[in-house]
PDB file of C-alpha atoms in Angstrom:
ATOM      1  CA  MET A   1       0.000   0.000   0.000  1.00 51.00           C
ATOM      2  CA  ALA A   2       1.277   3.490  -0.811  1.00 54.00           C
ATOM      3  CA  ASP A   3       2.268   5.729   2.058  1.00 58.00           C
ATOM      4  CA  ALA A   4       1.112   9.332   2.519  1.00 57.00           C
ATOM      5  CA  HIS A   5       4.113  10.892   0.746  1.00 57.00           C
ATOM      6  CA  GLU A   6       3.629   8.793  -2.382  1.00 58.00           C
ATOM      7  CA  SER A   7      -0.076   9.595  -2.551  1.00 57.00           C
ATOM      8  CA  LEU A   8       0.677  13.344  -2.269  1.00 54.00           C
ATOM      9  CA  LYS A   9       3.178  13.082  -5.128  1.00 56.00           C
ATOM     10  CA  LEU A  10       0.607  11.258  -7.232  1.00 56.00           C
ATOM     11  CA  GLU A  11      -2.031  13.905  -6.513  1.00 58.00           C
ATOM     12  CA  GLU A  12       0.385  16.703  -7.447  1.00 59.00           C
ATOM     13  CA  SER A  13       1.447  15.046 -10.703  1.00 56.00           C
ATOM     14  CA  PHE A  14      -2.186  14.310 -11.573  1.00 55.00           C
ATOM     15  CA  SER A  15      -3.250  17.905 -10.943  1.00 56.00           C
ATOM     16  CA  LYS A  16      -0.352  19.194 -13.104  1.00 56.00           C
ATOM     17  CA  HIS A  17      -1.365  16.834 -15.881  1.00 54.00           C
ATOM     18  CA  GLN A  18      -4.986  17.818 -15.521  1.00 57.00           C
ATOM     19  CA  ASN A  19      -4.193  21.555 -15.752  1.00 58.00           C
ATOM     20  CA  ALA A  20      -1.907  21.181 -18.769  1.00 55.00           C
ATOM     21  CA  PRO A  21      -2.919  23.262 -21.779  1.00 58.00           C
ATOM     22  CA  ILE A  22      -4.897  21.320 -24.335  1.00 58.00           C
ATOM     23  CA  VAL A  23      -3.854  21.742 -27.940  1.00 50.00           C
ATOM     24  CA  LYS A  24      -6.951  21.772 -30.068  1.00 51.00           C
ATOM     25  CA  ARG A  25      -6.971  20.833 -33.705  1.00 55.00           C
ATOM     26  CA  LYS A  26      -8.145  23.473 -36.100  1.00 60.00           C
ATOM     27  CA  ARG A  27     -11.797  22.870 -36.944  1.00 61.00           C
ATOM     28  CA  LEU A  28     -12.271  22.506 -40.678  1.00 61.00           C
ATOM     29  CA  LEU A  29     -15.610  23.298 -42.245  1.00 61.00           C
ATOM     30  CA  THR A  30     -16.518  20.865 -44.987  1.00 63.00           C
ATOM     31  CA  SER A  31     -18.491  23.576 -46.744  1.00 71.00           C
ATOM     32  CA  ASP A  32     -15.200  25.404 -47.438  1.00 77.00           C
ATOM     33  CA  TYR A  33     -13.435  22.398 -48.974  1.00 82.00           C
ATOM     34  CA  ILE A  34     -13.817  19.669 -51.571  1.00 83.00           C
ATOM     35  CA  ILE A  35     -12.684  16.324 -50.161  1.00 83.00           C
ATOM     36  CA  LYS A  36     -10.480  14.235 -52.476  1.00 83.00           C
ATOM     37  CA  LYS A  37      -9.810  10.750 -51.096  1.00 80.00           C
ATOM     38  CA  ARG A  38      -6.577   9.052 -52.120  1.00 79.00           C
ATOM     39  CA  GLN A  39      -6.429   5.378 -53.045  1.00 75.00           C
ATOM     40  CA  PRO A  40      -5.712   3.415 -49.849  1.00 73.00           C
ATOM     41  CA  PHE A  41      -4.163   0.351 -51.503  1.00 62.00           C
ATOM     42  CA  GLY A  42      -1.479   2.328 -53.334  1.00 55.00           C
ATOM     43  CA  ILE A  43       1.250   0.624 -51.301  1.00 54.00           C
ATOM     44  CA  ILE A  44       0.187  -2.889 -52.308  1.00 62.00           C
ATOM     45  CA  LYS A  45       1.400  -4.084 -55.690  1.00 62.00           C
ATOM     46  CA  ARG A  46      -1.719  -5.180 -57.538  1.00 68.00           C
ATOM     47  CA  GLN A  47      -1.673  -8.653 -58.976  1.00 75.00           C
ATOM     48  CA  ASN A  48      -4.084 -10.667 -61.114  1.00 81.00           C
ATOM     49  CA  LYS A  49      -5.101 -12.753 -58.114  1.00 86.00           C
ATOM     50  CA  ASP A  50      -6.290  -9.768 -56.023  1.00 90.00           C
ATOM     51  CA  VAL A  51     -10.001  -9.075 -55.583  1.00 92.00           C
ATOM     52  CA  PHE A  52     -10.842  -5.753 -53.944  1.00 91.00           C
ATOM     53  CA  VAL A  53     -14.217  -5.856 -52.212  1.00 93.00           C
ATOM     54  CA  THR A  54     -16.313  -2.714 -51.841  1.00 91.00           C
ATOM     55  CA  ASN A  55     -19.862  -2.155 -50.728  1.00 92.00           C
ATOM     56  CA  LYS A  56     -20.784  -0.799 -54.161  1.00 94.00           C
ATOM     57  CA  THR A  57     -19.870  -3.817 -56.277  1.00 89.00           C
ATOM     58  CA  ASN A  58     -22.243  -6.717 -56.740  1.00 94.00           C
ATOM     59  CA  PHE A  59     -21.607  -9.717 -54.456  1.00 95.00           C
ATOM     60  CA  LYS A  60     -22.439 -12.286 -57.158  1.00 95.00           C
ATOM     61  CA  ALA A  61     -20.080 -10.581 -59.615  1.00 95.00           C
ATOM     62  CA  GLN A  62     -17.263 -10.735 -57.076  1.00 95.00           C
ATOM     63  CA  LEU A  63     -18.059 -14.394 -56.398  1.00 95.00           C
ATOM     64  CA  LYS A  64     -17.921 -15.184 -60.129  1.00 94.00           C
ATOM     65  CA  LYS A  65     -14.606 -13.338 -60.452  1.00 93.00           C
ATOM     66  CA  CYS A  66     -13.102 -15.415 -57.632  1.00 93.00           C
ATOM     67  CA  GLU A  67     -14.464 -18.629 -59.154  1.00 92.00           C
ATOM     68  CA  LYS A  68     -12.991 -17.695 -62.534  1.00 92.00           C
ATOM     69  CA  LEU A  69      -9.577 -17.028 -60.992  1.00 91.00           C
ATOM     70  CA  LEU A  70      -9.615 -20.342 -59.131  1.00 89.00           C
ATOM     71  CA  ASP A  71     -10.773 -22.273 -62.231  1.00 86.00           C
ATOM     72  CA  ASN A  72      -8.070 -20.744 -64.473  1.00 86.00           C
ATOM     73  CA  GLY A  73      -5.338 -22.529 -62.547  1.00 79.00           C
ATOM     74  CA  THR A  74      -4.508 -19.771 -60.108  1.00 80.00           C
ATOM     75  CA  GLY A  75      -3.756 -21.607 -56.911  1.00 83.00           C
ATOM     76  CA  GLU A  76      -4.924 -18.764 -54.711  1.00 90.00           C
ATOM     77  CA  VAL A  77      -7.066 -15.647 -54.593  1.00 94.00           C
ATOM     78  CA  ILE A  78      -6.469 -12.742 -52.229  1.00 94.00           C
ATOM     79  CA  ILE A  79      -9.630 -10.963 -51.131  1.00 95.00           C
ATOM     80  CA  ARG A  80      -9.076  -7.481 -49.708  1.00 93.00           C
ATOM     81  CA  GLY A  81     -11.653  -5.409 -47.840  1.00 93.00           C
ATOM     82  CA  LEU A  82     -11.390  -2.000 -46.221  1.00 92.00           C
ATOM     83  CA  GLY A  83     -13.554  -0.361 -43.573  1.00 92.00           C
ATOM     84  CA  ALA A  84     -17.230  -1.198 -43.918  1.00 93.00           C
ATOM     85  CA  ALA A  85     -16.439  -3.772 -46.627  1.00 94.00           C
ATOM     86  CA  VAL A  86     -14.579  -6.048 -44.161  1.00 96.00           C
ATOM     87  CA  HIS A  87     -17.805  -7.910 -43.414  1.00 96.00           C
ATOM     88  CA  LYS A  88     -18.561  -8.374 -47.109  1.00 96.00           C
ATOM     89  CA  ALA A  89     -15.020  -9.653 -47.779  1.00 96.00           C
ATOM     90  CA  CYS A  90     -15.357 -12.237 -45.003  1.00 96.00           C
ATOM     91  CA  SER A  91     -18.732 -13.328 -46.346  1.00 96.00           C
ATOM     92  CA  LEU A  92     -17.244 -13.730 -49.827  1.00 96.00           C
ATOM     93  CA  ALA A  93     -14.409 -15.932 -48.559  1.00 95.00           C
ATOM     94  CA  LEU A  94     -16.768 -18.100 -46.515  1.00 95.00           C
ATOM     95  CA  GLN A  95     -19.128 -18.463 -49.473  1.00 95.00           C
ATOM     96  CA  LEU A  96     -16.236 -19.634 -51.662  1.00 93.00           C
ATOM     97  CA  LYS A  97     -15.231 -22.191 -49.045  1.00 92.00           C
ATOM     98  CA  GLU A  98     -18.813 -23.478 -48.840  1.00 92.00           C
ATOM     99  CA  ILE A  99     -19.190 -23.746 -52.627  1.00 91.00           C
ATOM    100  CA  HIS A 100     -15.989 -25.787 -52.902  1.00 88.00           C
ATOM    101  CA  CYS A 101     -17.137 -28.213 -50.179  1.00 87.00           C
ATOM    102  CA  GLY A 102     -14.276 -27.423 -47.831  1.00 79.00           C
ATOM    103  CA  SER A 103     -11.486 -27.988 -50.372  1.00 86.00           C
ATOM    104  CA  LEU A 104     -10.367 -24.387 -49.895  1.00 90.00           C
ATOM    105  CA  GLU A 105      -8.413 -23.063 -46.947  1.00 92.00           C
ATOM    106  CA  LEU A 106      -8.438 -19.490 -45.609  1.00 94.00           C
ATOM    107  CA  ASP A 107      -5.506 -17.464 -44.275  1.00 95.00           C
ATOM    108  CA  ILE A 108      -6.828 -14.257 -42.706  1.00 96.00           C
ATOM    109  CA  LYS A 109      -4.789 -11.207 -41.773  1.00 96.00           C
ATOM    110  CA  THR A 110      -6.067  -7.915 -40.401  1.00 95.00           C
ATOM    111  CA  SER A 111      -4.324  -4.572 -40.461  1.00 93.00           C
ATOM    112  CA  THR A 112      -4.812  -0.871 -40.014  1.00 92.00           C
ATOM    113  CA  ILE A 113      -4.248   1.278 -43.067  1.00 89.00           C
ATOM    114  CA  SER A 114      -3.474   4.965 -42.950  1.00 89.00           C
ATOM    115  CA  ILE A 115      -5.623   6.945 -45.373  1.00 88.00           C
ATOM    116  CA  VAL A 116      -4.923  10.483 -46.527  1.00 88.00           C
ATOM    117  CA  ASP A 117      -7.704  12.842 -47.546  1.00 86.00           C
ATOM    118  CA  ASP A 118      -6.863  16.015 -49.461  1.00 87.00           C
ATOM    119  CA  LEU A 119      -9.027  19.041 -48.759  1.00 85.00           C
ATOM    120  CA  GLN A 120      -9.063  21.451 -51.685  1.00 85.00           C
ATOM    121  CA  PRO A 121     -10.332  24.911 -50.755  1.00 84.00           C
ATOM    122  CA  LEU A 122     -13.225  26.540 -52.560  1.00 83.00           C
ATOM    123  CA  ASN A 123     -11.956  30.032 -51.677  1.00 83.00           C
ATOM    124  CA  ASP A 124      -8.522  31.512 -52.429  1.00 80.00           C
ATOM    125  CA  SER A 125      -8.192  32.750 -48.852  1.00 81.00           C
ATOM    126  CA  ILE A 126      -8.016  29.217 -47.418  1.00 80.00           C
ATOM    127  CA  ASP A 127      -4.973  26.899 -47.595  1.00 81.00           C
ATOM    128  CA  TYR A 128      -4.848  23.313 -48.783  1.00 80.00           C
ATOM    129  CA  GLU A 129      -5.187  20.791 -45.961  1.00 83.00           C
ATOM    130  CA  THR A 130      -4.591  17.072 -45.586  1.00 83.00           C
ATOM    131  CA  VAL A 131      -6.267  14.834 -43.040  1.00 84.00           C
ATOM    132  CA  ASN A 132      -4.737  11.515 -41.975  1.00 87.00           C
ATOM    133  CA  ARG A 133      -7.017   8.828 -40.625  1.00 86.00           C
ATOM    134  CA  ASN A 134      -6.806   5.110 -39.933  1.00 91.00           C
ATOM    135  CA  ASN A 135      -9.127   2.421 -41.223  1.00 91.00           C
ATOM    136  CA  SER A 136      -9.284  -1.305 -40.583  1.00 94.00           C
ATOM    137  CA  ALA A 137      -8.567  -3.744 -43.395  1.00 93.00           C
ATOM    138  CA  VAL A 138      -8.721  -7.483 -43.962  1.00 95.00           C
ATOM    139  CA  HIS A 139      -6.613  -9.582 -46.356  1.00 95.00           C
ATOM    140  CA  ILE A 140      -7.962 -13.091 -46.907  1.00 96.00           C
ATOM    141  CA  ARG A 141      -5.855 -15.587 -48.843  1.00 95.00           C
ATOM    142  CA  VAL A 142      -8.080 -18.311 -50.278  1.00 94.00           C
ATOM    143  CA  PHE A 143      -6.110 -21.312 -51.534  1.00 92.00           C
ATOM    144  CA  GLN A 144      -6.711 -24.955 -52.392  1.00 86.00           C
ATOM    145  CA  LYS A 145      -5.790 -27.613 -49.825  1.00 79.00           C
ATOM    146  CA  PHE A 146      -4.901 -30.145 -52.493  1.00 67.00           C
ATOM    147  CA  SER A 147      -4.717 -30.360 -56.251  1.00 56.00           C
ATOM    148  CA  ILE A 148      -7.896 -31.727 -57.826  1.00 53.00           C
ATOM    149  CA  GLY A 149      -5.872 -33.224 -60.716  1.00 54.00           C
ATOM    150  CA  GLY A 150      -4.016 -35.486 -58.297  1.00 51.00           C
ATOM    151  CA  LEU A 151      -7.223 -37.158 -57.118  1.00 50.00           C
ATOM    152  CA  LYS A 152      -7.706 -39.325 -60.203  1.00 50.00           C
ATOM    153  CA  TYR A 153      -8.698 -42.910 -59.558  1.00 51.00           C
ATOM    154  CA  GLN A 154      -5.730 -45.231 -59.912  1.00 51.00           C
ATOM    155  CA  GLU A 155      -5.979 -49.021 -60.262  1.00 50.00           C
TER     156      GLU A 155
END
């Protein structure tokens, strides 16, 4: 248990911390700016096996695209979802696994991606601004457990 001197020191340090000046961020009015969002997956080198899931694209179309990639001999498909599309990306991967009767395996990784928004002013009196924010992302690697060609019946 802390003695009286230690508790006084804690109270003093807490009161100093509590009375410290708070630095406030400049409040930006969205009516003064046009928001231009940068592409968040610019760091990742795009490949033919990548499927980027958004809430705007059709689920069945994304499912067909994944099926086509798996049928063309690509051993794996990487499904990527960002923000609100994380749920849809997970649903897509699980649907693929169900369609293939468990012959597909999933390797799931989550991350946080930094996104930069550019604010372009509508008036000449205002400066350009950039806003950094973080968003959650999921990267699901869907791959075959075994080769279907190797399952031929042998006598």
